[in-house]
mmCIF file of C-alpha atoms in Angstrom:
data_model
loop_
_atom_site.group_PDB
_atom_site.id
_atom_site.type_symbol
_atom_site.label_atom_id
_atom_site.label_comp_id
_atom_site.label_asym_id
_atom_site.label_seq_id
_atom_site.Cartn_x
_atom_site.Cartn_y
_atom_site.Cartn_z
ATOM 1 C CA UNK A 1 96.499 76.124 106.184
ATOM 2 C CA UNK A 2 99.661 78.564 107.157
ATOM 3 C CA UNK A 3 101.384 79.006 109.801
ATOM 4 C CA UNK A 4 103.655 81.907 110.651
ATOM 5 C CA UNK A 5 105.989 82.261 113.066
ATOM 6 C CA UNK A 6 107.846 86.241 113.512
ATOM 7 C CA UNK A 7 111.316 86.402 115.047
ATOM 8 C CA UNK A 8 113.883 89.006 115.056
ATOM 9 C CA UNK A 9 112.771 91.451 117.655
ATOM 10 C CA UNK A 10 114.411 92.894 120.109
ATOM 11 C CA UNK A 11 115.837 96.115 122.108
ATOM 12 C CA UNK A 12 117.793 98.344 119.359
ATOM 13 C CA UNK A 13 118.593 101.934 119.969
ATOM 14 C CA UNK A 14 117.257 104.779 117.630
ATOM 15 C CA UNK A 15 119.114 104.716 114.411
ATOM 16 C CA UNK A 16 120.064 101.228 114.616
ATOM 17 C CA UNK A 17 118.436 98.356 112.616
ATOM 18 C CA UNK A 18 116.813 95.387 112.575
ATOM 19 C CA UNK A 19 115.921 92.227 110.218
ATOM 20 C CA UNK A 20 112.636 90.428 111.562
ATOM 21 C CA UNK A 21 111.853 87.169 109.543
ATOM 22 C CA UNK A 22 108.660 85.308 109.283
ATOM 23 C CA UNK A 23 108.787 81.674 108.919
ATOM 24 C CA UNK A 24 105.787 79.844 107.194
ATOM 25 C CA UNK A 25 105.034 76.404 107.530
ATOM 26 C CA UNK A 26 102.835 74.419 105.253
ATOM 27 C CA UNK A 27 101.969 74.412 101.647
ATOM 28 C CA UNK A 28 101.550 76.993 98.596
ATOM 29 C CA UNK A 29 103.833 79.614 100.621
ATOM 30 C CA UNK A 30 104.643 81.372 97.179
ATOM 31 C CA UNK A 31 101.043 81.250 96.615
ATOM 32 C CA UNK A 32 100.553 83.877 99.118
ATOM 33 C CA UNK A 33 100.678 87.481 99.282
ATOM 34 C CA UNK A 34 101.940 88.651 102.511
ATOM 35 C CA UNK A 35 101.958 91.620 104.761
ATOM 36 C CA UNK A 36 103.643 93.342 107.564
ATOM 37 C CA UNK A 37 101.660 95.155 110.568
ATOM 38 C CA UNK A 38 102.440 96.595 113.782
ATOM 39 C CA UNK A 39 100.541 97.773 116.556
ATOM 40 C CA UNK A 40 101.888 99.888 119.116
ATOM 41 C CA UNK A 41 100.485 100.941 122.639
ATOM 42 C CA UNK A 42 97.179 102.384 122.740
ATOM 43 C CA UNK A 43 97.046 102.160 118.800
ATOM 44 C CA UNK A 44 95.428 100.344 116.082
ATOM 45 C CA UNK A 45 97.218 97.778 113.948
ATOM 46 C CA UNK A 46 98.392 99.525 110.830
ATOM 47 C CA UNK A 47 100.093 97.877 107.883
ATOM 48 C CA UNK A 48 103.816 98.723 107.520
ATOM 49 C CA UNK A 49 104.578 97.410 103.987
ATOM 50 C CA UNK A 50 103.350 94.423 101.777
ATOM 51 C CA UNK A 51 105.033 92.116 98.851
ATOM 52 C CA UNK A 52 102.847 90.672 96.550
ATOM 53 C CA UNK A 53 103.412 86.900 94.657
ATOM 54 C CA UNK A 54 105.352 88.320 92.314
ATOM 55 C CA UNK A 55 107.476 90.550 95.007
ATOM 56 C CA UNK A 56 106.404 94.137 94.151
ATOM 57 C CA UNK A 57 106.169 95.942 97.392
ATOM 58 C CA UNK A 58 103.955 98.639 99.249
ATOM 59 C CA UNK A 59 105.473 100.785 102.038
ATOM 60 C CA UNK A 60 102.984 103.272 104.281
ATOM 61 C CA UNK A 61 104.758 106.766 103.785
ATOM 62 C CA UNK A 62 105.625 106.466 107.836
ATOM 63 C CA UNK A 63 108.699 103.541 106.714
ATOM 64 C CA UNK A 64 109.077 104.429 103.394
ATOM 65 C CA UNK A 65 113.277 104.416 102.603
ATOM 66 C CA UNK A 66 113.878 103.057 105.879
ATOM 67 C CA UNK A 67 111.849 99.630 105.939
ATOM 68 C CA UNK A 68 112.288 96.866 102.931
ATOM 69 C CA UNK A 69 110.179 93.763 102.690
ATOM 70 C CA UNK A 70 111.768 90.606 100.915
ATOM 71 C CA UNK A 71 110.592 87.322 100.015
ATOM 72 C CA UNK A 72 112.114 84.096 99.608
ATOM 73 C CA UNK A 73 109.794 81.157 98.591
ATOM 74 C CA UNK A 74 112.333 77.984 98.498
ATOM 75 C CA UNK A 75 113.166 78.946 102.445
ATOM 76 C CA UNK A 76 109.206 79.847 102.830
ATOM 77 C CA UNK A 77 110.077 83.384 104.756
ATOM 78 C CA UNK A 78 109.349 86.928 104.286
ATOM 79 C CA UNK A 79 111.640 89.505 106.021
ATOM 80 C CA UNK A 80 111.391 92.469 106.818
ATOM 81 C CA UNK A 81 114.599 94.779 107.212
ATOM 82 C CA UNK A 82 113.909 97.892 109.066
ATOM 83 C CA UNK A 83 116.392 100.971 109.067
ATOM 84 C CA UNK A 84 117.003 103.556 110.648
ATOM 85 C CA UNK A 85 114.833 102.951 113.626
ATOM 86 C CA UNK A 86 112.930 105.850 115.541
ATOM 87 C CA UNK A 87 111.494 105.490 118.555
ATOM 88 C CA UNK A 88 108.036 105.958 117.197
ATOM 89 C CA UNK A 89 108.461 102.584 115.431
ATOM 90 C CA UNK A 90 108.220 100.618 118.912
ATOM 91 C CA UNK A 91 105.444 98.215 118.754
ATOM 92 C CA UNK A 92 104.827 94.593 118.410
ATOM 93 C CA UNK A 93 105.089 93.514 114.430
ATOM 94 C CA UNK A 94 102.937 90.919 112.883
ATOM 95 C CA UNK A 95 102.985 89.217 109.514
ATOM 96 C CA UNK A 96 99.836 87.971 107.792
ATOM 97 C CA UNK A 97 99.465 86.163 104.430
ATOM 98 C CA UNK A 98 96.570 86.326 102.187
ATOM 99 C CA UNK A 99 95.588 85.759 98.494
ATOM 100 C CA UNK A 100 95.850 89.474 97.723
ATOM 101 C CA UNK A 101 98.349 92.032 98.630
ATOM 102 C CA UNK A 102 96.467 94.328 101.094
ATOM 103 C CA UNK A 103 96.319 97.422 103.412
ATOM 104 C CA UNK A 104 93.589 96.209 105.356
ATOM 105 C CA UNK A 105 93.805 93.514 107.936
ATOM 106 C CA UNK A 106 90.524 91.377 107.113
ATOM 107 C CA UNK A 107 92.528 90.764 103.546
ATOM 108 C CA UNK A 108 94.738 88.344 105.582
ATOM 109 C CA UNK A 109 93.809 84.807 106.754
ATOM 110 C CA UNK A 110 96.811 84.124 108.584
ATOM 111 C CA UNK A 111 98.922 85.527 111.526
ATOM 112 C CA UNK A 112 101.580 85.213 112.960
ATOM 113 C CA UNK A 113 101.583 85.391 116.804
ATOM 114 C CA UNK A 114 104.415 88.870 116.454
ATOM 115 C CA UNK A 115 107.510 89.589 117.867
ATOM 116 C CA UNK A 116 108.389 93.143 119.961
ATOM 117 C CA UNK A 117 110.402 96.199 118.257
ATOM 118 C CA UNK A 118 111.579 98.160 121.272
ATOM 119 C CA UNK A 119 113.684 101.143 119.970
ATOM 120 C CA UNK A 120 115.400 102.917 122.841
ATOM 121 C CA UNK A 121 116.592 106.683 122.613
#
């Protein structure tokens, strides 16, 4: 059993940047494969970026140079350091571990309960 707890989020105007961090609790943490998500008003989840065990990363095109995903196993946290900020990147981010590094959501067994990204023009 994991569980994750986001923080980090906040008001930020548009070019600015953030860190959000996701805390895990419990065992195996470097075990796990972990993603980043983010869901916005009125829109699906998507997946912002992933790391696997190993710490190779995925970025969706939409963060891609801006966003950077980090791991660090003896403090059990993933971050992720966003760049750069747009407005379109308001939404409320998640992070999920799973055994596999994944896109898709039902990859994940664990979530964390996300923090709000408010970029302001």
């Amino acid at each position: 059993q994991v569980q994750l707890v986001e923080s980090g989020g906040g008001l930020v105007q548009a070019g600015g940047s953030l860190r959000l961090s996701c805390a895990a609790s419990g065992r195996s943490f470097s075990s796990y494969a972990l993603g980043w998500f983010r869901q916005a008003p009125g829109k699906e989840r998507e997946c912002v970026g992933t790391i696997t065990t190993n710490g190779y990363t995925y970025y969706a095109d939409i963060v891609k140079g801006r966003f950077t995903i980090s791991r660090d196993n003896a403090k059990n946290t993933v971050y992720l350091q966003m760049n750069s900020l747009k407005l379109e990147d308001t939404a409320v981010y998640y992070c999920a571990a799973g055994t596999a590094a994944s896109r898709y959501e039902s990859n994940y067994d664990y979530w964390g309960q996300g923090t709000q990204v408010t970029v302001s023009s």
